[in-house]
Amino acid sequence: MRLPIGFRVGAIKAGIKPSGRLDLGLILSGRPAAWAFVATTSRAAAPSVRRGRELYAAETPLQAVVVNAGNANCATGPRGQEDDRRMARAVAARYGLPEHAVLTASTGVIGVRLPVERIEQAVPTLQPGFDLLPFAEAILTTDTRTKTAEATLPGGARVVGVAKGSGMIHPNMATMLAYLLTDAELPQEELRQTWPSVVDRTFNQISVDGDTSTNDMAVLLANGGAGPVDPEEFWPAVERVARDLARQIARDGEGATRLITVRVQGAATPQEARNAARAVASSALWKAAVYGNDPNWGRVLGALGYSGATFDPLRVRITLQGVPLYDGEPLPFDSRMTSQAMRREEVVVEVDLREGPAEAEAWGCDLTEGYVRINAEYTT
Amino acid sequence: MRLPIGFRVGAIKAGIKPSGRLDLGLILSGRPAAWAFVATTSRAAAPSVRRGRELYAAETPLQAVVVNAGNANCATGPRGQEDDRRMARAVAARYGLPEHAVLTASTGVIGVRLPVERIEQAVPTLQPGFDLLPFAEAILTTDTRTKTAEATLPGGARVVGVAKGSGMIHPNMATMLAYLLTDAELPQEELRQTWPSVVDRTFNQISVDGDTSTNDMAVLLANGGAGPVDPEEFWPAVERVARDLARQIARDGEGATRLITVRVQGAATPQEARNAARAVASSALWKAAVYGNDPNWGRVLGALGYSGATFDPLRVRITLQGVPLYDGEPLPFDSRMTSQAMRREEVVVEVDLREGPAEAEAWGCDLTEGYVRINAEYTT
């Protein structure tokens, strides 16, 4: 996957993950990059998120992002803030950058002090290059696969994305890190104005278990190396990459065996469409039904019912894998064949609320015994 | 369990549950009873809930409640509304009551037509008496035990409660039915004013899986048979009974092996206290950790973070089974002994937000492989 002009990435084993795998990743931009940033809304946000917010408010450009996986450096007291700054300083010193040009991120266990000395030792030996894969691996925690996506604009500018997800993925940025790099040239102001709405339609529409994390962020970096672009070409490309990553994250939820895609149309407002789609994608009951290949559409209706979206149960329509199941009242359907149709990599639920013009998608995964096993023994 | 004066209850096998168990329950009051009613906020509320709301708005007294389990009669189209009325009419005809004096309730599978003819046939043969247990059994679905509780006021008036719960229990009345019967005499107006706040602190503070159901209600019936009472004695007794039932419901969540109790103090407002306690009791990650006896307090902090409650992570305090784990920063603790201390019927998390004077409790259960198994194959 060819990186956008001017970017280099790298990764190294710093000794943070007990497994001994790659656990420290670095993104570098040869020139200062404009950036846009959406982060967790949690009150218990980690020092890296708090620091990111401060940098963002200062409106200075970025030249590096350093990410460690294995330790979230969250709920680590005042010490955690200092450790987070030391992580930034190590990169700034190595590459002769101002400290405020380095964004930090951490993911992993909460409440254990970050072994920042290991990061300080590792940074000088890290060799950034043009292969995204080691970085994509280094930022993983309980993920089972790397997540990357790309798009090329007609003029040649590139958008390359890399993300990690797995457990706790939920609207408002759960344990999720996503970085989209582009050599397109756009005003910082436009990036900041549009990126949050892209995130609302993509990363904030995925759910693994309903928990929202303390460390998450979705960042778009544009260093301008390929010159100006047409925003009408640029933003759809960015959204395609973000949507692709979001789907990969949902599919790789802890213990998941299936991707659940929920498409809602006919909602009164875009917000209601998003809420309705997300409620279905997040419903523990529906997620368990998908795991069991059970076409129990009553659980879809139940989730729509508490989603806050306006609709009349006597008018709503529900389709599963293309099979109409409910249209104001239960429709006759072959439950064995429908159950059979659910045995696919992707299970698609389509809902028409018949209230208005708005539509949205959301993604989730099935709830499995594997999820419970993974999460019943994490720290001990 | 001695019923309050003037109440009779009964149950019969109407042939709705495939298991052939008791599935139709009836509560009768010899005299018209004042009542208070809180029901699901779902937009896909079942006909029984919609009808209950209409009766409630009419402010006429109740003399009977008829409940079937096995079929929620929800999402059954216009036909479902008619079937629900027929259920009420059968009871009204049998006991010579006005139709509007009969409240209906249904619980079970969604989207399958209610076999109301079986109910019509069963009602005349149902023999109400003074044993609450058959009724308590008849209203169960995936519950594993009956749920009853009682209190006696100093003057002799009684409060007797019966409930069903299990899957989908969540704030705002998930698949939960609760009936509190009392012979105390209170103005209808006072009942209606105070009952919702009792429900907010009890039944709305339990969570099994985060889904909210289409059929739930919590009803308080006061027939006045024992004469007037002191409200200052009456309401605490009602709350004790409601709290006792709420805890039983949480403990008996689908697949649950443990009751999780969360006590929050130091919140800025009662609403924030309730939200914070409920967020922890509902967290899939924390629930899975409890199942695995993993004292992973980071997940408690994570849940507090997205609960919407105001707090400073550098000041909050978290205690688990009496062991202080976090106090603005991680505390040293013996994780093996703490894990051992979690191997109890009840796991208690105490949180001090140190923001204000408000406190609240919430209850949940652990998330187990059994939950997934139960819910992966329900209809098929």
mmCIF file of C-alpha atoms in Angstrom, chain A residues 41-44 50 75-78 81 110-111 168 209-212 214 283-285 288-289 291-292 294-299 301-302 305-306 308-311 313-314 326 328-330 367-369 371-373 375-380, chain B residues 41-44 50 75-78 81 110-111 168 209-212 214 283-285 288-289 291-292 294-299 301-302 305-306 308-311 313-314 326 328-330 367-369 371-373 375-380:
data_model
loop_
_atom_site.group_PDB
_atom_site.id
_atom_site.type_symbol
_atom_site.label_atom_id
_atom_site.label_comp_id
_atom_site.label_asym_id
_atom_site.label_seq_id
_atom_site.Cartn_x
_atom_site.Cartn_y
_atom_site.Cartn_z
ATOM 1 C CA THR A 41 -16.091 12.013 25.065
ATOM 2 C CA SER A 42 -15.280 10.048 28.228
ATOM 3 C CA ARG A 43 -14.781 12.030 31.441
ATOM 4 C CA ALA A 44 -12.047 9.578 32.301
ATOM 5 C CA ARG A 50 -6.292 15.401 26.953
ATOM 6 C CA ALA A 75 -6.145 6.337 35.392
ATOM 7 C CA THR A 76 -2.486 6.457 36.216
ATOM 8 C CA GLY A 77 -2.708 9.621 38.309
ATOM 9 C CA PRO A 78 -0.650 12.798 37.787
ATOM 10 C CA GLN A 81 0.371 12.925 32.376
ATOM 11 C CA ILE A 110 -6.094 0.809 32.224
ATOM 12 C CA GLY A 111 -4.570 1.805 35.543
ATOM 13 C CA MET A 168 -15.359 -1.781 23.651
ATOM 14 C CA ASP A 209 -20.159 -4.130 23.232
ATOM 15 C CA GLY A 210 -21.674 -0.763 24.099
ATOM 16 C CA ASP A 211 -18.775 0.353 26.264
ATOM 17 C CA THR A 212 -17.039 3.592 25.277
ATOM 18 C CA THR A 214 -11.035 6.378 27.538
ATOM 19 C CA SER A 283 -28.458 -4.771 20.702
ATOM 20 C CA ALA A 284 -27.047 -7.645 22.745
ATOM 21 C CA LEU A 285 -30.183 -9.654 22.034
ATOM 22 C CA ALA A 288 -26.770 -13.079 20.068
ATOM 23 C CA ALA A 289 -29.559 -13.972 17.620
ATOM 24 C CA TYR A 291 -24.637 -15.658 16.300
ATOM 25 C CA GLY A 292 -27.323 -18.347 16.444
ATOM 26 C CA ASP A 294 -31.964 -16.883 14.397
ATOM 27 C CA PRO A 295 -34.086 -14.563 12.175
ATOM 28 C CA ASN A 296 -35.744 -13.119 15.296
ATOM 29 C CA TRP A 297 -36.759 -9.764 13.807
ATOM 30 C CA GLY A 298 -38.747 -8.947 16.963
ATOM 31 C CA ARG A 299 -35.418 -8.005 18.526
ATOM 32 C CA LEU A 301 -38.095 -3.969 16.262
ATOM 33 C CA GLY A 302 -37.423 -3.944 20.000
ATOM 34 C CA GLY A 305 -38.337 0.939 19.808
ATOM 35 C CA TYR A 306 -35.838 2.215 22.339
ATOM 36 C CA GLY A 308 -35.414 7.257 20.227
ATOM 37 C CA ALA A 309 -36.260 7.359 16.505
ATOM 38 C CA THR A 310 -39.794 8.315 15.540
ATOM 39 C CA PHE A 311 -41.831 5.600 13.801
ATOM 40 C CA PRO A 313 -44.771 0.037 14.435
ATOM 41 C CA LEU A 314 -47.753 -0.474 12.141
ATOM 42 C CA TYR A 326 -42.097 -7.484 8.797
ATOM 43 C CA GLY A 328 -46.440 -3.211 9.659
ATOM 44 C CA GLU A 329 -47.230 -6.752 10.687
ATOM 45 C CA PRO A 330 -45.345 -10.059 10.598
ATOM 46 C CA LEU A 367 -22.200 -11.655 20.438
ATOM 47 C CA THR A 368 -20.491 -14.948 21.062
ATOM 48 C CA GLU A 369 -19.308 -17.143 23.886
ATOM 49 C CA TYR A 371 -16.532 -12.491 23.649
ATOM 50 C CA VAL A 372 -17.342 -13.570 27.184
ATOM 51 C CA ARG A 373 -14.249 -15.743 27.416
ATOM 52 C CA ASN A 375 -13.315 -10.464 28.585
ATOM 53 C CA ALA A 376 -13.703 -12.629 31.659
ATOM 54 C CA GLU A 377 -9.920 -12.881 32.069
ATOM 55 C CA TYR A 378 -8.026 -9.862 30.870
ATOM 56 C CA THR A 379 -5.777 -8.475 33.559
ATOM 57 C CA THR A 380 -5.374 -11.497 35.819
ATOM 58 C CA THR B 41 -40.896 4.063 26.879
ATOM 59 C CA SER B 42 -40.412 1.993 23.724
ATOM 60 C CA ARG B 43 -41.961 3.301 20.517
ATOM 61 C CA ALA B 44 -42.771 -0.270 19.643
ATOM 62 C CA ARG B 50 -50.842 1.146 24.978
ATOM 63 C CA ALA B 75 -45.696 -6.349 16.555
ATOM 64 C CA THR B 76 -48.744 -8.368 15.730
ATOM 65 C CA GLY B 77 -50.402 -5.674 13.647
ATOM 66 C CA PRO B 78 -53.920 -4.288 14.166
ATOM 67 C CA GLN B 81 -54.820 -4.758 19.566
ATOM 68 C CA ILE B 110 -42.520 -10.873 19.722
ATOM 69 C CA GLY B 111 -44.341 -10.957 16.398
ATOM 70 C CA MET B 168 -33.488 -7.599 28.314
ATOM 71 C CA ASP B 209 -28.242 -6.719 28.744
ATOM 72 C CA GLY B 210 -28.955 -3.112 27.898
ATOM 73 C CA ASP B 211 -31.958 -3.866 25.734
ATOM 74 C CA THR B 212 -35.248 -2.232 26.707
ATOM 75 C CA THR B 214 -41.740 -3.465 24.415
ATOM 76 C CA SER B 283 -21.100 -2.414 31.256
ATOM 77 C CA ALA B 284 -20.583 -5.579 29.203
ATOM 78 C CA LEU B 285 -16.856 -5.392 29.926
ATOM 79 C CA ALA B 288 -17.655 -10.161 31.888
ATOM 80 C CA ALA B 289 -14.865 -9.272 34.343
ATOM 81 C CA TYR B 291 -17.901 -13.499 35.655
ATOM 82 C CA GLY B 292 -14.154 -14.142 35.519
ATOM 83 C CA ASP B 294 -11.206 -10.252 37.559
ATOM 84 C CA PRO B 295 -10.812 -7.135 39.753
ATOM 85 C CA ASN B 296 -10.310 -5.000 36.640
ATOM 86 C CA TRP B 297 -11.420 -1.660 38.152
ATOM 87 C CA GLY B 298 -10.292 0.167 34.987
ATOM 88 C CA ARG B 299 -13.533 -1.005 33.430
ATOM 89 C CA LEU B 301 -13.704 3.835 35.692
ATOM 90 C CA GLY B 302 -14.277 3.469 31.950
ATOM 91 C CA GLY B 305 -16.359 7.979 32.137
ATOM 92 C CA TYR B 306 -19.139 7.567 29.609
ATOM 93 C CA GLY B 308 -22.385 11.445 31.739
ATOM 94 C CA ALA B 309 -21.773 12.006 35.463
ATOM 95 C CA THR B 310 -19.438 14.831 36.424
ATOM 96 C CA PHE B 311 -16.209 13.807 38.140
ATOM 97 C CA PRO B 313 -10.568 10.987 37.509
ATOM 98 C CA LEU B 314 -7.845 12.309 39.807
ATOM 99 C CA TYR B 326 -8.394 3.297 43.164
ATOM 100 C CA GLY B 328 -7.358 9.288 42.265
ATOM 101 C CA GLU B 329 -4.637 6.866 41.255
ATOM 102 C CA PRO B 330 -4.249 3.085 41.351
ATOM 103 C CA LEU B 367 -22.214 -11.663 31.524
ATOM 104 C CA THR B 368 -21.693 -15.338 30.918
ATOM 105 C CA GLU B 369 -21.400 -17.826 28.086
ATOM 106 C CA TYR B 371 -26.356 -15.638 28.314
ATOM 107 C CA VAL B 372 -25.082 -16.035 24.778
ATOM 108 C CA ARG B 373 -26.333 -19.607 24.547
ATOM 109 C CA ASN B 375 -30.151 -15.843 23.383
ATOM 110 C CA ALA B 376 -28.581 -17.369 20.307
ATOM 111 C CA GLU B 377 -31.492 -19.780 19.898
ATOM 112 C CA TYR B 378 -34.794 -18.437 21.122
ATOM 113 C CA THR B 379 -37.431 -18.576 18.423
ATOM 114 C CA THR B 380 -36.014 -21.252 16.159
#
